C-alpha cells in the first residue's frame, strides 16, 4: 500500500510538472528575459502580427527587456540578440543549423532537415562551396548585369526618379537565378515567370502563415500551392539536366548535385537558397546604394579606397577581397564598386525611392 501511495504521489507531481511546462503561460526560457507564448500552438505569432512586423515586434521587445530577449515562434523558442557586441560574443563558426533556414523549411513543409551533426555539417559545406564557386564562375555575368543597370541609370536626366527597390529586385532576380540555376534564365521571360511565382510564395511566407489567413482563403492557398509547384518543377528539371554532365558555367545546384545528397535534399536546399537569396541580395543592395547616395563623405572614402586597390586596372574577385570590410557579401560589394566607381560625381543627383 505504501509503495502504491509513493508511486501515486510521484506520478501526480510529474503530471503537474508536465502540465506547468507545456501550458503556454509557464513556458519561458530559463535565465533569459522575454515573454511567454500567447497561444500554445502559435507562440507569440499573434503578437508579431499585432505589432505590424517582426522588426517592430523585436524593437519593442528589446526596449522592454534589454539586448538579449526570448520569444516563441510557434513552439520553437527563439533568442534575439539586439547589439553587435552581444552578437560577436555568441557567434559560433561550427554552427550547422541556421534558424532562418529551419523556419523556411518548416513553413514550406520540407522534411529532409534535422539530420545528424555530420550530415548537417556536410550540407552546410556544400552550400558554402556552392556560393563561392558560383560567384567565381559567374563573375563576368555579375559585371555585365551591373554595367547594364548602371548604363540605364546614367541615361536618366539628373532629376529622373529612380525606383531603387524595384531595380535592385530585378537585378537580384537576374543574377541569382542564373547563378543558382544556369543559362535557362538568360531568357527574360523565364526570369519574369520566376519572379511572379517567387513573389507569390514569399508574400505568403511573410504574412499568410503568420496570421493564419492563408488556410482561411482557398483562392490564395491555391495560388500559393500552384506557384510553389511551378518553382519546384523548374528546379527538378534543372537538377535532372545537370546530373552526370559537365558544363562550362558552374552554378550553385552543381555543388549540391556533386555532393552526396538525394534529389529531394537538392531540391529543398536549392529552393531555400533561391527564395532567400533574391530577397536578401535585393534588400542589401537597396540599402547599400541608398545610404551611399545620401552620404557624400562615405562615397568619397569608399571611392578613394577603390582607387587605391584597383587603380586603373580591371575589377577582379581577388582585388575585391582586399577591400574593407571583407565580411560583406561579395555580391553586394561587386555591385557597389561598379556603381560608386562610375557614379562618384553623379550619384547625389539621383532621386531614389525605396
GROMACS .gro file of C-alpha atoms in nm:
model
  354
    1UNK     CA    1   0.000   0.000   0.000
    2UNK     CA    2   0.285   0.236   0.091
    3UNK     CA    3   0.458   0.161  -0.242
    4UNK     CA    4   0.140   0.243  -0.430
    5UNK     CA    5   0.100   0.569  -0.238
    6UNK     CA    6   0.458   0.673  -0.320
    7UNK     CA    7   0.403   0.586  -0.686
    8UNK     CA    8   0.076   0.780  -0.694
    9UNK     CA    9   0.230   1.092  -0.538
   10UNK     CA   10   0.533   1.075  -0.771
   11UNK     CA   11   0.311   1.031  -1.076
   12UNK     CA   12   0.089   1.322  -0.969
   13UNK     CA   13   0.387   1.552  -0.922
   14UNK     CA   14   0.527   1.453  -1.262
   15UNK     CA   15   0.189   1.516  -1.424
   16UNK     CA   16   0.158   1.858  -1.263
   17UNK     CA   17   0.513   1.943  -1.369
   18UNK     CA   18   0.440   1.839  -1.729
   19UNK     CA   19   0.123   2.050  -1.737
   20UNK     CA   20   0.305   2.353  -1.599
   21UNK     CA   21   0.584   2.309  -1.856
   22UNK     CA   22   0.358   2.252  -2.155
   23UNK     CA   23   0.097   2.515  -2.072
   24UNK     CA   24   0.183   2.836  -2.260
   25UNK     CA   25   0.181   3.066  -1.958
   26UNK     CA   26   0.459   2.864  -1.794
   27UNK     CA   27   0.688   2.818  -2.093
   28UNK     CA   28   0.976   3.061  -2.053
   29UNK     CA   29   1.345   3.048  -2.130
   30UNK     CA   30   1.541   2.982  -1.813
   31UNK     CA   31   1.760   3.282  -1.728
   32UNK     CA   32   1.676   3.475  -2.048
   33UNK     CA   33   1.435   3.769  -2.017
   34UNK     CA   34   1.141   3.768  -2.253
   35UNK     CA   35   0.775   3.688  -2.292
   36UNK     CA   36   0.571   3.373  -2.257
   37UNK     CA   37   0.371   3.241  -2.555
   38UNK     CA   38   0.033   3.398  -2.617
   39UNK     CA   39  -0.102   3.075  -2.766
   40UNK     CA   40   0.013   2.719  -2.717
   41UNK     CA   41   0.039   2.634  -3.088
   42UNK     CA   42   0.138   2.970  -3.236
   43UNK     CA   43   0.351   3.103  -2.951
   44UNK     CA   44   0.397   3.479  -2.997
   45UNK     CA   45   0.298   3.489  -3.365
   46UNK     CA   46  -0.021   3.684  -3.279
   47UNK     CA   47   0.196   3.944  -3.100
   48UNK     CA   48   0.419   3.974  -3.408
   49UNK     CA   49   0.116   4.026  -3.632
   50UNK     CA   50  -0.033   4.286  -3.394
   51UNK     CA   51   0.299   4.474  -3.389
   52UNK     CA   52   0.281   4.520  -3.765
   53UNK     CA   53   0.607   4.342  -3.846
   54UNK     CA   54   0.874   4.122  -3.693
   55UNK     CA   55   1.105   4.425  -3.686
   56UNK     CA   56   0.864   4.635  -3.479
   57UNK     CA   57   0.796   4.341  -3.250
   58UNK     CA   58   1.168   4.293  -3.182
   59UNK     CA   59   1.233   4.665  -3.133
   60UNK     CA   60   0.961   4.679  -2.867
   61UNK     CA   61   1.083   4.356  -2.709
   62UNK     CA   62   1.442   4.479  -2.677
   63UNK     CA   63   1.327   4.815  -2.538
   64UNK     CA   64   1.141   4.627  -2.263
   65UNK     CA   65   1.389   4.352  -2.179
   66UNK     CA   66   1.734   4.460  -2.297
   67UNK     CA   67   1.990   4.337  -2.557
   68UNK     CA   68   1.913   3.964  -2.511
   69UNK     CA   69   1.547   3.858  -2.519
   70UNK     CA   70   1.343   3.546  -2.585
   71UNK     CA   71   1.009   3.479  -2.751
   72UNK     CA   72   0.823   3.186  -2.905
   73UNK     CA   73   0.792   3.132  -3.281
   74UNK     CA   74   0.523   2.868  -3.277
   75UNK     CA   75   0.652   2.603  -3.037
   76UNK     CA   76   1.015   2.698  -3.102
   77UNK     CA   77   1.198   2.914  -2.851
   78UNK     CA   78   1.389   3.198  -3.020
   79UNK     CA   79   1.655   3.418  -2.862
   80UNK     CA   80   1.711   3.758  -3.022
   81UNK     CA   81   2.043   3.945  -2.990
   82UNK     CA   82   1.996   4.320  -3.017
   83UNK     CA   83   2.351   4.459  -3.033
   84UNK     CA   84   2.661   4.389  -3.239
   85UNK     CA   85   2.871   4.332  -2.926
   86UNK     CA   86   2.635   4.064  -2.797
   87UNK     CA   87   2.624   3.905  -3.141
   88UNK     CA   88   3.004   3.884  -3.154
   89UNK     CA   89   3.005   3.706  -2.819
   90UNK     CA   90   2.769   3.437  -2.945
   91UNK     CA   91   2.893   3.373  -3.299
   92UNK     CA   92   2.957   3.002  -3.345
   93UNK     CA   93   3.155   2.919  -3.662
   94UNK     CA   94   3.080   2.548  -3.608
   95UNK     CA   95   2.703   2.601  -3.610
   96UNK     CA   96   2.540   2.362  -3.858
   97UNK     CA   97   2.174   2.461  -3.831
   98UNK     CA   98   2.052   2.802  -3.947
   99UNK     CA   99   1.732   2.914  -3.764
  100UNK     CA  100   1.616   3.112  -4.068
  101UNK     CA  101   1.665   2.811  -4.294
  102UNK     CA  102   1.491   2.587  -4.041
  103UNK     CA  103   1.195   2.826  -4.027
  104UNK     CA  104   1.164   2.840  -4.408
  105UNK     CA  105   1.178   2.462  -4.439
  106UNK     CA  106   0.912   2.432  -4.173
  107UNK     CA  107   0.681   2.679  -4.348
  108UNK     CA  108   0.736   2.504  -4.682
  109UNK     CA  109   0.666   2.171  -4.506
  110UNK     CA  110   1.002   2.027  -4.608
  111UNK     CA  111   1.115   1.726  -4.409
  112UNK     CA  112   1.477   1.650  -4.502
  113UNK     CA  113   1.635   1.883  -4.243
  114UNK     CA  114   1.721   1.794  -3.886
  115UNK     CA  115   1.970   1.517  -3.964
  116UNK     CA  116   2.269   1.426  -3.751
  117UNK     CA  117   2.552   1.671  -3.690
  118UNK     CA  118   2.784   1.527  -3.956
  119UNK     CA  119   2.512   1.535  -4.221
  120UNK     CA  120   2.416   1.894  -4.137
  121UNK     CA  121   2.783   1.996  -4.144
  122UNK     CA  122   2.830   1.832  -4.484
  123UNK     CA  123   2.525   2.008  -4.630
  124UNK     CA  124   2.642   2.340  -4.486
  125UNK     CA  125   2.985   2.299  -4.650
  126UNK     CA  126   2.823   2.206  -4.982
  127UNK     CA  127   2.615   2.524  -4.975
  128UNK     CA  128   2.915   2.739  -4.880
  129UNK     CA  129   3.124   2.589  -5.161
  130UNK     CA  130   2.831   2.633  -5.396
  131UNK     CA  131   2.816   3.006  -5.323
  132UNK     CA  132   3.194   3.051  -5.355
  133UNK     CA  133   3.227   2.852  -5.679
  134UNK     CA  134   2.921   3.003  -5.846
  135UNK     CA  135   3.042   3.356  -5.765
  136UNK     CA  136   3.383   3.284  -5.919
  137UNK     CA  137   3.237   3.113  -6.225
  138UNK     CA  138   2.979   3.386  -6.285
  139UNK     CA  139   3.187   3.692  -6.202
  140UNK     CA  140   3.172   3.816  -6.561
  141UNK     CA  141   2.793   3.778  -6.553
  142UNK     CA  142   2.771   3.996  -6.241
  143UNK     CA  143   2.982   4.264  -6.408
  144UNK     CA  144   2.765   4.251  -6.718
  145UNK     CA  145   2.435   4.281  -6.529
  146UNK     CA  146   2.576   4.558  -6.308
  147UNK     CA  147   2.701   4.758  -6.605
  148UNK     CA  148   2.366   4.717  -6.786
  149UNK     CA  149   2.182   4.869  -6.491
  150UNK     CA  150   2.450   5.134  -6.449
  151UNK     CA  151   2.417   5.239  -6.815
  152UNK     CA  152   2.039   5.262  -6.766
  153UNK     CA  153   2.081   5.491  -6.467
  154UNK     CA  154   2.340   5.708  -6.642
  155UNK     CA  155   2.100   5.759  -6.932
  156UNK     CA  156   1.847   5.925  -6.699
  157UNK     CA  157   1.833   6.305  -6.660
  158UNK     CA  158   1.974   6.424  -6.327
  159UNK     CA  159   1.624   6.488  -6.193
  160UNK     CA  160   1.488   6.149  -6.301
  161UNK     CA  161   1.322   5.949  -6.024
  162UNK     CA  162   1.480   5.604  -5.971
  163UNK     CA  163   1.264   5.327  -5.816
  164UNK     CA  164   1.565   5.177  -5.642
  165UNK     CA  165   1.396   4.888  -5.464
  166UNK     CA  166   1.230   4.775  -5.787
  167UNK     CA  167   1.555   4.795  -5.984
  168UNK     CA  168   1.752   4.611  -5.716
  169UNK     CA  169   1.493   4.331  -5.704
  170UNK     CA  170   1.517   4.296  -6.082
  171UNK     CA  171   1.896   4.288  -6.064
  172UNK     CA  172   1.885   4.028  -5.784
  173UNK     CA  173   1.640   3.810  -5.974
  174UNK     CA  174   1.852   3.813  -6.291
  175UNK     CA  175   2.179   3.746  -6.113
  176UNK     CA  176   2.066   3.490  -5.854
  177UNK     CA  177   1.856   3.282  -6.095
  178UNK     CA  178   2.146   3.246  -6.339
  179UNK     CA  179   2.399   3.177  -6.062
  180UNK     CA  180   2.176   2.917  -5.897
  181UNK     CA  181   2.000   2.760  -6.195
  182UNK     CA  182   2.205   2.843  -6.502
  183UNK     CA  183   2.162   2.974  -6.854
  184UNK     CA  184   1.789   2.895  -6.872
  185UNK     CA  185   1.737   3.230  -6.703
  186UNK     CA  186   1.922   3.429  -6.966
  187UNK     CA  187   1.571   3.448  -7.111
  188UNK     CA  188   1.392   3.745  -6.956
  189UNK     CA  189   1.056   3.570  -6.979
  190UNK     CA  190   1.187   3.288  -6.758
  191UNK     CA  191   1.306   3.545  -6.504
  192UNK     CA  192   0.968   3.723  -6.509
  193UNK     CA  193   0.786   3.393  -6.455
  194UNK     CA  194   1.019   3.301  -6.169
  195UNK     CA  195   0.977   3.645  -6.011
  196UNK     CA  196   0.598   3.615  -6.023
  197UNK     CA  197   0.597   3.274  -5.854
  198UNK     CA  198   0.868   3.381  -5.610
  199UNK     CA  199   0.660   3.685  -5.509
  200UNK     CA  200   0.351   3.473  -5.450
  201UNK     CA  201   0.534   3.222  -5.231
  202UNK     CA  202   0.738   3.480  -5.040
  203UNK     CA  203   0.441   3.705  -4.961
  204UNK     CA  204   0.253   3.414  -4.805
  205UNK     CA  205   0.560   3.306  -4.607
  206UNK     CA  206   0.583   3.659  -4.471
  207UNK     CA  207   0.214   3.703  -4.393
  208UNK     CA  208  -0.021   3.416  -4.471
  209UNK     CA  209   0.148   3.169  -4.240
  210UNK     CA  210   0.199   3.419  -3.959
  211UNK     CA  211  -0.159   3.538  -3.926
  212UNK     CA  212  -0.323   3.213  -4.039
  213UNK     CA  213  -0.505   3.385  -4.324
  214UNK     CA  214  -0.365   3.153  -4.591
  215UNK     CA  215  -0.554   2.847  -4.468
  216UNK     CA  216  -0.875   3.051  -4.447
  217UNK     CA  217  -0.861   3.171  -4.809
  218UNK     CA  218  -0.889   2.887  -5.061
  219UNK     CA  219  -0.808   3.112  -5.360
  220UNK     CA  220  -0.486   3.241  -5.207
  221UNK     CA  221  -0.388   2.896  -5.086
  222UNK     CA  222  -0.431   2.751  -5.436
  223UNK     CA  223  -0.226   3.035  -5.588
  224UNK     CA  224   0.048   2.973  -5.332
  225UNK     CA  225   0.050   2.596  -5.389
  226UNK     CA  226   0.048   2.637  -5.770
  227UNK     CA  227   0.338   2.884  -5.755
  228UNK     CA  228   0.538   2.651  -5.529
  229UNK     CA  229   0.474   2.356  -5.760
  230UNK     CA  230   0.595   2.556  -6.061
  231UNK     CA  231   0.913   2.662  -5.881
  232UNK     CA  232   0.982   2.304  -5.774
  233UNK     CA  233   0.916   2.177  -6.127
  234UNK     CA  234   1.176   2.416  -6.269
  235UNK     CA  235   1.431   2.307  -6.009
  236UNK     CA  236   1.364   1.935  -6.068
  237UNK     CA  237   1.419   1.978  -6.442
  238UNK     CA  238   1.747   2.164  -6.387
  239UNK     CA  239   1.869   1.907  -6.131
  240UNK     CA  240   1.794   1.628  -6.380
  241UNK     CA  241   1.969   1.818  -6.660
  242UNK     CA  242   2.286   1.886  -6.458
  243UNK     CA  243   2.334   1.534  -6.320
  244UNK     CA  244   2.621   1.340  -6.473
  245UNK     CA  245   2.718   1.617  -6.715
  246UNK     CA  246   2.988   1.883  -6.731
  247UNK     CA  247   2.915   2.247  -6.807
  248UNK     CA  248   3.149   2.542  -6.857
  249UNK     CA  249   2.939   2.751  -6.620
  250UNK     CA  250   2.939   2.627  -6.260
  251UNK     CA  251   2.615   2.706  -6.080
  252UNK     CA  252   2.502   2.660  -5.721
  253UNK     CA  253   2.299   2.347  -5.799
  254UNK     CA  254   2.611   2.179  -5.943
  255UNK     CA  255   2.775   2.180  -5.599
  256UNK     CA  256   2.470   2.010  -5.447
  257UNK     CA  257   2.447   1.756  -5.731
  258UNK     CA  258   2.814   1.667  -5.685
  259UNK     CA  259   2.761   1.611  -5.312
  260UNK     CA  260   2.620   1.300  -5.153
  261UNK     CA  261   2.260   1.428  -5.146
  262UNK     CA  262   1.942   1.274  -5.279
  263UNK     CA  263   1.715   1.460  -5.523
  264UNK     CA  264   1.476   1.579  -5.252
  265UNK     CA  265   1.758   1.725  -5.043
  266UNK     CA  266   1.899   1.903  -5.350
  267UNK     CA  267   1.552   2.036  -5.432
  268UNK     CA  268   1.491   2.168  -5.081
  269UNK     CA  269   1.832   2.328  -5.035
  270UNK     CA  270   1.825   2.495  -5.377
  271UNK     CA  271   1.467   2.615  -5.319
  272UNK     CA  272   1.553   2.771  -4.983
  273UNK     CA  273   1.866   2.932  -5.128
  274UNK     CA  274   1.681   3.069  -5.433
  275UNK     CA  275   1.392   3.213  -5.232
  276UNK     CA  276   1.607   3.377  -4.966
  277UNK     CA  277   1.900   3.492  -5.183
  278UNK     CA  278   1.686   3.702  -5.417
  279UNK     CA  279   1.530   3.897  -5.130
  280UNK     CA  280   1.847   3.929  -4.922
  281UNK     CA  281   2.055   4.043  -5.222
  282UNK     CA  282   1.789   4.294  -5.329
  283UNK     CA  283   1.750   4.443  -4.980
  284UNK     CA  284   2.124   4.463  -4.911
  285UNK     CA  285   2.193   4.631  -5.246
  286UNK     CA  286   1.899   4.869  -5.198
  287UNK     CA  287   2.012   4.995  -4.860
  288UNK     CA  288   2.381   5.000  -4.954
  289UNK     CA  289   2.315   5.222  -5.257
  290UNK     CA  290   2.060   5.431  -5.068
  291UNK     CA  291   2.299   5.509  -4.784
  292UNK     CA  292   2.582   5.583  -5.026
  293UNK     CA  293   2.371   5.833  -5.220
  294UNK     CA  294   2.285   6.021  -4.901
  295UNK     CA  295   2.640   6.048  -4.765
  296UNK     CA  296   2.897   6.222  -4.982
  297UNK     CA  297   3.161   6.169  -4.714
  298UNK     CA  298   3.117   5.790  -4.725
  299UNK     CA  299   3.115   5.800  -5.106
  300UNK     CA  300   3.445   5.986  -5.103
  301UNK     CA  301   3.612   5.745  -4.858
  302UNK     CA  302   3.498   5.436  -5.046
  303UNK     CA  303   3.589   5.588  -5.381
  304UNK     CA  304   3.940   5.665  -5.254
  305UNK     CA  305   3.979   5.308  -5.131
  306UNK     CA  306   3.858   5.172  -5.465
  307UNK     CA  307   4.113   5.386  -5.647
  308UNK     CA  308   4.385   5.270  -5.411
  309UNK     CA  309   4.305   4.899  -5.454
  310UNK     CA  310   4.210   4.887  -5.823
  311UNK     CA  311   4.390   5.183  -5.973
  312UNK     CA  312   4.325   5.180  -6.346
  313UNK     CA  313   4.312   4.800  -6.358
  314UNK     CA  314   4.008   4.576  -6.401
  315UNK     CA  315   3.776   4.471  -6.120
  316UNK     CA  316   3.866   4.117  -6.010
  317UNK     CA  317   3.746   3.888  -5.727
  318UNK     CA  318   4.099   3.884  -5.580
  319UNK     CA  319   4.114   4.263  -5.552
  320UNK     CA  320   3.763   4.282  -5.409
  321UNK     CA  321   3.884   4.070  -5.118
  322UNK     CA  322   4.132   4.348  -5.033
  323UNK     CA  323   3.850   4.595  -4.966
  324UNK     CA  324   3.717   4.659  -4.616
  325UNK     CA  325   3.512   4.512  -4.463
  326UNK     CA  326   3.584   4.173  -4.620
  327UNK     CA  327   3.289   4.021  -4.433
  328UNK     CA  328   3.036   4.196  -4.660
  329UNK     CA  329   2.853   3.976  -4.905
  330UNK     CA  330   3.066   3.960  -5.225
  331UNK     CA  331   2.764   4.017  -5.448
  332UNK     CA  332   2.685   4.345  -5.277
  333UNK     CA  333   3.047   4.455  -5.297
  334UNK     CA  334   3.072   4.376  -5.668
  335UNK     CA  335   2.774   4.594  -5.740
  336UNK     CA  336   2.864   4.876  -5.503
  337UNK     CA  337   3.211   4.900  -5.651
  338UNK     CA  338   3.078   4.935  -6.004
  339UNK     CA  339   2.815   5.187  -5.905
  340UNK     CA  340   3.040   5.407  -5.697
  341UNK     CA  341   3.331   5.380  -5.936
  342UNK     CA  342   3.126   5.522  -6.222
  343UNK     CA  343   2.880   5.741  -6.033
  344UNK     CA  344   3.114   5.918  -5.795
  345UNK     CA  345   3.012   6.257  -5.928
  346UNK     CA  346   2.653   6.185  -6.026
  347UNK     CA  347   2.505   5.963  -5.753
  348UNK     CA  348   2.399   6.260  -5.541
  349UNK     CA  349   2.167   6.374  -5.818
  350UNK     CA  350   1.968   6.052  -5.829
  351UNK     CA  351   1.616   6.079  -5.689
  352UNK     CA  352   1.566   5.747  -5.511
  353UNK     CA  353   1.259   5.573  -5.383
  354UNK     CA  354   1.266   5.257  -5.171
   0.00000   0.00000   0.00000
